[in-house]
Short mmCIF file of C-alpha atoms and ligand atoms in Angstrom, two decimals:
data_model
loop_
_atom_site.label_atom_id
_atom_site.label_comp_id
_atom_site.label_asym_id
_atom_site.label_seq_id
_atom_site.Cartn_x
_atom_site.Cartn_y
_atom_site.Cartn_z
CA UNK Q 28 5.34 19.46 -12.89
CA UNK Q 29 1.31 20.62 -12.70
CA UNK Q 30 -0.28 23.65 -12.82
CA UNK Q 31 0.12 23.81 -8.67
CA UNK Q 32 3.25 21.66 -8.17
CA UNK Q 33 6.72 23.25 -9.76
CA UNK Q 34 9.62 21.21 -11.21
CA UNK Q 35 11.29 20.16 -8.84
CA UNK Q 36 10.44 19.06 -5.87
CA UNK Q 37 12.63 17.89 -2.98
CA UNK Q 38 12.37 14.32 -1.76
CA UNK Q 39 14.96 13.06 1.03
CA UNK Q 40 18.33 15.01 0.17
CA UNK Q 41 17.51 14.69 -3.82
CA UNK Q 42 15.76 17.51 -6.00
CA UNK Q 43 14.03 15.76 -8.97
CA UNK Q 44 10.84 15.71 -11.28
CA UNK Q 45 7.40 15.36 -9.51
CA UNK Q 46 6.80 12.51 -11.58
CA UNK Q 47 9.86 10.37 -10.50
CA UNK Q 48 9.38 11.26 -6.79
CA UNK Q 49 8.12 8.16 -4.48
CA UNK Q 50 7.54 7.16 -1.53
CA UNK Q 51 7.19 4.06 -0.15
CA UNK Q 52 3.40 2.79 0.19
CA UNK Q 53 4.62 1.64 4.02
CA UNK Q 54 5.29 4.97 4.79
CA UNK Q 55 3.72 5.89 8.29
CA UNK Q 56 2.49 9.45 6.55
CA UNK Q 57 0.31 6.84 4.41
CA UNK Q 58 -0.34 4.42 7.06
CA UNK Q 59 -0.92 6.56 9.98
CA UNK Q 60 -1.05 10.08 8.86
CA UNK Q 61 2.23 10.42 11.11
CA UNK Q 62 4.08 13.32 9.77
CA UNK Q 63 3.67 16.88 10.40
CA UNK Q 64 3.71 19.37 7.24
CA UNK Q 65 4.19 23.71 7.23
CA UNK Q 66 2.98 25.87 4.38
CA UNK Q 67 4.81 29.19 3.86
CA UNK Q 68 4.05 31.91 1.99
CA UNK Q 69 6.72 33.62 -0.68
CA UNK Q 70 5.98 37.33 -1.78
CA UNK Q 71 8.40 38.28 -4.70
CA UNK Q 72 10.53 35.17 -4.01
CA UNK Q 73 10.93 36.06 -0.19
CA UNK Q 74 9.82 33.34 2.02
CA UNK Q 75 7.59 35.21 4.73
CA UNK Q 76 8.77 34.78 8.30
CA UNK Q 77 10.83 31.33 7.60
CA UNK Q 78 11.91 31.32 11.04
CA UNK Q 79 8.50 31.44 12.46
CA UNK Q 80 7.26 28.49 10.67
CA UNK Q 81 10.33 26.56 11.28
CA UNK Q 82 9.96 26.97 14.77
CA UNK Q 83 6.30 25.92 14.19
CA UNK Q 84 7.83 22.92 12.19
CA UNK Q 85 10.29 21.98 15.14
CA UNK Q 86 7.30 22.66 17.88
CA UNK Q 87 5.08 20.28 16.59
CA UNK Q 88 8.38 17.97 15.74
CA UNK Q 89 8.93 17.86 19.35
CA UNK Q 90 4.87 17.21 19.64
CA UNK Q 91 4.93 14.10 17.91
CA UNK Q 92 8.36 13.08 19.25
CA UNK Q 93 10.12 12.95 15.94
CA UNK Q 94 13.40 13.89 14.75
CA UNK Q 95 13.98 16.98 12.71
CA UNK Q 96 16.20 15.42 9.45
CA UNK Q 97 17.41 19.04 8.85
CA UNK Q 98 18.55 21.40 10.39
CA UNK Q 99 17.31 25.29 10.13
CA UNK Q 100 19.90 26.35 7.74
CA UNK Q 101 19.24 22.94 5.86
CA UNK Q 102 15.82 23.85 5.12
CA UNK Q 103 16.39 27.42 4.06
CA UNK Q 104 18.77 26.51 1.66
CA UNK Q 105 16.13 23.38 0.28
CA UNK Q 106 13.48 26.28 0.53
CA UNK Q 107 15.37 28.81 -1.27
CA UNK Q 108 16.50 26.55 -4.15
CA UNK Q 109 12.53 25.21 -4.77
CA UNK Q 110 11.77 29.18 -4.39
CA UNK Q 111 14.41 30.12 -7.19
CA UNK Q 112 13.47 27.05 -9.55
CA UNK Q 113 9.69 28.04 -9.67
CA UNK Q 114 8.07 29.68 -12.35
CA UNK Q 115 6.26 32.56 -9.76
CA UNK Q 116 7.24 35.22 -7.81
CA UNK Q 117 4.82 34.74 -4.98
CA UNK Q 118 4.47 30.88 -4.02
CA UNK Q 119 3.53 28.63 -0.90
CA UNK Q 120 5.94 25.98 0.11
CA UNK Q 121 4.75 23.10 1.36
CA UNK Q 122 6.60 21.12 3.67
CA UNK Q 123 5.79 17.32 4.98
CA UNK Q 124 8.05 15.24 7.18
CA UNK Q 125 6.81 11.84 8.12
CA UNK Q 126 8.13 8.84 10.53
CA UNK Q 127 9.51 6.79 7.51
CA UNK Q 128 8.73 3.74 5.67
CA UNK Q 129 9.61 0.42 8.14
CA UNK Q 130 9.54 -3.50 7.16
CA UNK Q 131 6.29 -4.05 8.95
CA UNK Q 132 3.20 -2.26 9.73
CA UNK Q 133 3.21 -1.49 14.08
CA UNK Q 134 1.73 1.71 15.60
CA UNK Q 135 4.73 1.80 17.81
CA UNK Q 136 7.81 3.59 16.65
CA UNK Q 137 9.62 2.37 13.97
CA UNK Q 138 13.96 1.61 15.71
CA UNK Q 139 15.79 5.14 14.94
CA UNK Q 140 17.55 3.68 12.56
CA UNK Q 141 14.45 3.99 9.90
CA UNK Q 142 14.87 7.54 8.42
CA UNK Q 143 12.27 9.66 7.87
CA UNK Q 144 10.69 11.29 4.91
CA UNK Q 145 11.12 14.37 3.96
CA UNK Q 146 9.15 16.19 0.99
CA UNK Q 147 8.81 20.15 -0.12
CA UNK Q 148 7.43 21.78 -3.21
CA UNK Q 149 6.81 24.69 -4.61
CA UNK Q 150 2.78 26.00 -5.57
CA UNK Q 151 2.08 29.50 -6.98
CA UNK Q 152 0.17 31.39 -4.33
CA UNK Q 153 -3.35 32.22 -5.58
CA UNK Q 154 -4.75 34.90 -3.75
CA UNK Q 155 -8.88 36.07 -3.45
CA UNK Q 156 -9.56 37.59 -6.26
CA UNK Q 157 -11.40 41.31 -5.74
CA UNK Q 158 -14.89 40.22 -6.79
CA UNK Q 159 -14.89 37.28 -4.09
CA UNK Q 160 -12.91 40.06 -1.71
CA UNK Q 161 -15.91 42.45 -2.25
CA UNK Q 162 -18.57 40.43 -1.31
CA UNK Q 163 -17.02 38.20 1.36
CA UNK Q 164 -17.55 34.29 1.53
CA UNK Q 165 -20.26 31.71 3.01
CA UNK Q 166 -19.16 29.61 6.16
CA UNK Q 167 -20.59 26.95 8.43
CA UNK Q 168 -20.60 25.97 12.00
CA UNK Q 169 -19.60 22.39 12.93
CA UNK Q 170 -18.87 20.50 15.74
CA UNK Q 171 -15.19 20.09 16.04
CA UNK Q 172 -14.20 16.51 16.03
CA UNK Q 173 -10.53 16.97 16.16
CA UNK Q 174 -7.93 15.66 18.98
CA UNK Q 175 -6.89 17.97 21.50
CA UNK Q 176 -3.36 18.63 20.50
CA UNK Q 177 -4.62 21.24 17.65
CA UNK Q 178 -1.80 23.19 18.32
CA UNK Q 179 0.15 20.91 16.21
CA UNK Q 180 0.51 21.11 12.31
CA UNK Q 181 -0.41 17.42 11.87
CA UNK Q 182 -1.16 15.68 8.50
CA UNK Q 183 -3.48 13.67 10.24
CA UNK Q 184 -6.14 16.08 9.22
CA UNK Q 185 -9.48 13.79 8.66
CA UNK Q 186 -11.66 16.14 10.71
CA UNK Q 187 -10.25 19.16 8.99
CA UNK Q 188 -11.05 17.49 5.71
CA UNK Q 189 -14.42 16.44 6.88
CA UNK Q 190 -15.65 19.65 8.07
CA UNK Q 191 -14.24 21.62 5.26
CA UNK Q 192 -15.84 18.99 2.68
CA UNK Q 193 -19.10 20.07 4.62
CA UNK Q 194 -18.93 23.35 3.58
CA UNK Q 195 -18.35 22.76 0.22
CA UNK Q 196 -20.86 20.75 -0.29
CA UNK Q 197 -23.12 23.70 1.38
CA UNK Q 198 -21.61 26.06 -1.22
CA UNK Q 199 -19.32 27.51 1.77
CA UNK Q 200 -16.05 28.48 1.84
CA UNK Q 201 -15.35 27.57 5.36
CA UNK Q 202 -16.32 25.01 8.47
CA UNK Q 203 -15.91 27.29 11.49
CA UNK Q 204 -14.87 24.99 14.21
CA UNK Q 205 -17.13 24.75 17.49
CA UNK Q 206 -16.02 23.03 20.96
CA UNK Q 207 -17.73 23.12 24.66
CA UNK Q 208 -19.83 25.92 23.02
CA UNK Q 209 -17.07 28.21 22.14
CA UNK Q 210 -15.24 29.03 18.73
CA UNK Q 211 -11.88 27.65 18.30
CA UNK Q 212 -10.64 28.04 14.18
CA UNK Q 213 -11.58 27.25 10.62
CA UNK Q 214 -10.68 23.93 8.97
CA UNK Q 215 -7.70 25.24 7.72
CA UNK Q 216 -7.78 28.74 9.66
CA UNK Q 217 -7.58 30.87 12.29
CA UNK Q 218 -11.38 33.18 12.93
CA UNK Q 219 -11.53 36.54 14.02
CA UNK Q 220 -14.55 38.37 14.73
CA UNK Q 221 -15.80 42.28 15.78
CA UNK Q 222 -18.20 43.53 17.65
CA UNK Q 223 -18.68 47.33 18.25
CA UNK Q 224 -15.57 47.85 17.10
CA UNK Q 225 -14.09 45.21 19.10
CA UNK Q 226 -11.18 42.90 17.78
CA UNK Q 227 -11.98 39.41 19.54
CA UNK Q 228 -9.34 37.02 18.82
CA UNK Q 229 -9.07 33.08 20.46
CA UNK Q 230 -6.19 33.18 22.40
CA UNK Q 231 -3.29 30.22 21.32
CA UNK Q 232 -4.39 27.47 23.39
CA UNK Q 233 -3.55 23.34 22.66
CA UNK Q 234 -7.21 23.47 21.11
CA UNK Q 235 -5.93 26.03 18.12
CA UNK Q 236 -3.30 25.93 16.02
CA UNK Q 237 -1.04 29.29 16.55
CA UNK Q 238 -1.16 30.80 12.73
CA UNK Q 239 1.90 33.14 11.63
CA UNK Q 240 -0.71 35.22 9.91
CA UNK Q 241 -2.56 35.56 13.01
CA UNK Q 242 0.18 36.66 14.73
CA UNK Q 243 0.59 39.62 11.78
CA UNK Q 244 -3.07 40.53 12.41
CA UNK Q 245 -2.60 40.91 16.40
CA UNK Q 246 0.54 42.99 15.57
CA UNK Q 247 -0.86 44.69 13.10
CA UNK Q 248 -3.33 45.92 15.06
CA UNK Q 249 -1.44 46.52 17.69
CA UNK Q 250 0.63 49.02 15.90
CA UNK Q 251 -2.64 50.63 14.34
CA UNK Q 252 -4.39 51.13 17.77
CA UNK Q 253 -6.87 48.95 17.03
CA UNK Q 254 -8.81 47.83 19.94
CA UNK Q 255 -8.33 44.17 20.41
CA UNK Q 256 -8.94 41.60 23.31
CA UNK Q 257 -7.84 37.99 22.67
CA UNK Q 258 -10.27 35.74 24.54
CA UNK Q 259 -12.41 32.69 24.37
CA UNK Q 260 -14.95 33.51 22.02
CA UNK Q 261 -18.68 31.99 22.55
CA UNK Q 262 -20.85 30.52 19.83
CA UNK Q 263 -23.58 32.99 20.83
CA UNK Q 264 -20.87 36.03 19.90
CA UNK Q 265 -19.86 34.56 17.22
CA UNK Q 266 -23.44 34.45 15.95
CA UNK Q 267 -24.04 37.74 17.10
CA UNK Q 268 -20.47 39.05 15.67
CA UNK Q 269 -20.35 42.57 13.23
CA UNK Q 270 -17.87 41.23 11.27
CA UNK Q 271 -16.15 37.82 11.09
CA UNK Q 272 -12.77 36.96 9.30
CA UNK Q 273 -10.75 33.93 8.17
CA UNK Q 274 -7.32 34.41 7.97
CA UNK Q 275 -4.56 32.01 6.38
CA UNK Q 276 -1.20 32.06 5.02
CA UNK Q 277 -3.22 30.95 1.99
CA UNK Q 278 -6.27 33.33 2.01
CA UNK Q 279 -4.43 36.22 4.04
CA UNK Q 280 -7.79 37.89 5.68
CA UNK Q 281 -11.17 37.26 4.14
CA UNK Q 282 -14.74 38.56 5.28
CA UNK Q 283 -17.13 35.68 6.10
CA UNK Q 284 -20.20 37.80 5.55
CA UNK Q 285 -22.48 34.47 5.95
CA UNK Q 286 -22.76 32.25 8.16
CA UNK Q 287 -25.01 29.23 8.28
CA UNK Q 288 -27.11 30.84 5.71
CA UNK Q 289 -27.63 34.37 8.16
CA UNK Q 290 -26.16 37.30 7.31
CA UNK Q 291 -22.64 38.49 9.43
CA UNK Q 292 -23.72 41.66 10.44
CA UNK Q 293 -24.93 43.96 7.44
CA UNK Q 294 -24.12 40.52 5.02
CA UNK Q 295 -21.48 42.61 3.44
CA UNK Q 296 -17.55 42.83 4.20
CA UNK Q 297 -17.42 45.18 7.16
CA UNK Q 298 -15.17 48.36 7.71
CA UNK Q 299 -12.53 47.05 10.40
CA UNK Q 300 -11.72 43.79 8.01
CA UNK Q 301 -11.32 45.93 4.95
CA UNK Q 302 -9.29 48.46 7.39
CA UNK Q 303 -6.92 45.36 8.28
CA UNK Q 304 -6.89 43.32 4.90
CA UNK Q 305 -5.41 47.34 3.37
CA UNK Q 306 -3.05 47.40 6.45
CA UNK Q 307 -2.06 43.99 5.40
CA UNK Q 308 -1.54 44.57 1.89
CA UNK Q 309 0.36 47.73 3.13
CA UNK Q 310 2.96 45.69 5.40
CA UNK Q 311 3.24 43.26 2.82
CA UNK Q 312 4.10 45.60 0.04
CA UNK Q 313 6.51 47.16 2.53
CA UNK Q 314 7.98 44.44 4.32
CA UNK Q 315 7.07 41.19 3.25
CA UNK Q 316 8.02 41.91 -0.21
CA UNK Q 317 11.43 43.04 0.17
CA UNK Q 318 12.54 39.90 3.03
N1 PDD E 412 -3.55 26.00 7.06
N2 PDD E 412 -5.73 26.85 11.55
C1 PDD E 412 -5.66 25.73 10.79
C2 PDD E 412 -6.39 24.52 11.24
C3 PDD E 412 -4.90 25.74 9.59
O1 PDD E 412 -4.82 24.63 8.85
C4 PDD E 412 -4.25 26.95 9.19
C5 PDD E 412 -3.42 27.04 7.94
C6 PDD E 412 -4.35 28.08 10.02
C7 PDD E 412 -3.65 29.39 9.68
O2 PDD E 412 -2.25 29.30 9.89
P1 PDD E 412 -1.24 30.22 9.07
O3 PDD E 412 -1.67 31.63 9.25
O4 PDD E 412 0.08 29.94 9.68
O5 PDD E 412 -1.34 29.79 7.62
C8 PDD E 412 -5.09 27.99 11.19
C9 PDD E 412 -2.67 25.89 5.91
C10 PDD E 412 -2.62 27.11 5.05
C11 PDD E 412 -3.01 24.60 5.17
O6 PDD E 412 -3.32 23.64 5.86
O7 PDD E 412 -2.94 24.57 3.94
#
């Protein structure tokens, strides 16, 4: 166990100590970042839409043409025992699931009878706290390197982890993600911006990974009436945006009220993401909370 990582964690079929969990250094997670991985958040010990991100899990399974070693109701139940073992109420499961661990080193397939890896654990959910929340965070634009299947929850995640080391060594929260001229995501999530009141959203294409919380947000404002258009987004609108907002299983919605070093808009959290981040809390209090 460590501050972020509860006791225990689940490692192919077995629950057991973080500290006696292994994994073979031939692994093709190690050796060729070939696994795909899901993080869920848990509000009062209720995962929040499992099924979604199980279906997110299996979609980008299917991307990467490897097996599934559980099935749906298998993972629940390893979910719900890491959820009930951890010392906090509201948590983010991680899950990884790699090709396996062969006899030899080959970018090829390993034969179908190598099994694959399969690794959860439980982290206590840290949310923003209200002083970051009230004056919104610092981002950068970058060029995004990535491949273009981005729709897929990969651990292959070099550029991510490039661009987002950028920004932090620019102070900044974020590395806002720029292709052909147009915005696609954050690092590690999905961008929103507004503009005269305006909800622009990317729409889900194979260039942006399809986040469960931005699903919440289009539905969310949906149900309040909030104007909303979910379109390619330019780098010019971006820069010329009212408001722009992160959002992430993680970091739920968060004002980026910089952006390489110019003020969003007024340079303070704007009305419409405060509006949706209270609408959040709202439907999480209400709904989220109680499964
Ligand atoms: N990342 N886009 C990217 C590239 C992401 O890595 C994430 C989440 C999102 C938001 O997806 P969701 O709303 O389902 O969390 C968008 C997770 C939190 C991570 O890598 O830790």
């Amino acid at each position: 166990m460590t501050p972020f990582v509860a006791d225990p964690v689940y490692l192919n079929g077995q629950f057991l100590p973080l500290n006696e969990a292994g994994v073979s250094p031939l692994d093709r997670g190690f050796l060729y970042g070939d696994g795909v991985y899901e993080v869920i958040p848990v509000y009062s010990r209720k995962a929040f839409r499992i099924d979604e991100h199980l279906k997110r899990l299996q979609a980008t399974l299917d991307g990467i043409k490897l097996r599934n070693p559980l099935a749906a109701h298998e993972w629940k139940s390893v979910i719900f025992k890491l959820i009930e073992a951890a010392p906090w109420d509201d948590q983010s499961i991680y899950l990884q699931v790699t090709r396996g661990a062969d006899d030899k080193r080959d970018h090829a397939f390993p034969p179908l009878s190598v099994p694959q890896t399969a690794f959860a654990f439980a982290s206590p959910l840290v949310t923003t706290s209200a002083e970051v929340r009230a004056k919104g965070v610092a981002a950068i634009t970058v060029p995004d390197l990535r491949w273009s299947r981005c729709d897929l929850k990969v651990v292959s995640l070099l550029a991510n982890v490039l661009a987002r080391q950028e920004a932090v060594e620019q102070g900044c929260a974020e590395a806002l993600l720029i292709r052909d001229g147009y915005l696609k995501e954050g690092a590690a999530s999905n961008i929103f911006i507004v503009k005269d009141g305006l909800l622009l959203a990317p729409p889900k294409t194979h260039l942006m990974l399809p986040g469960i919380t931005y699903d919440v947000i289009l539905e969310l404002a949906e149900h309040h009436g909030q104007p909303l258009e979910v379109r390619e987004i330019t780098e010019t609108e971006l820069r010329a945006a009212d408001e722009v907002w992160m959002t992430s299983s993680t970091k739920e919605i968060l004002a980026i009220t910089t952006l390489d070093g110019q003020a969003v808009g007024t340079g303070e959290p704007g009305p419409y993401g405060e509006k949706m981040w209270q609408w959040y809390q709202d439907f999480k209090n209400t709904v989220m909370r109680n499964g």
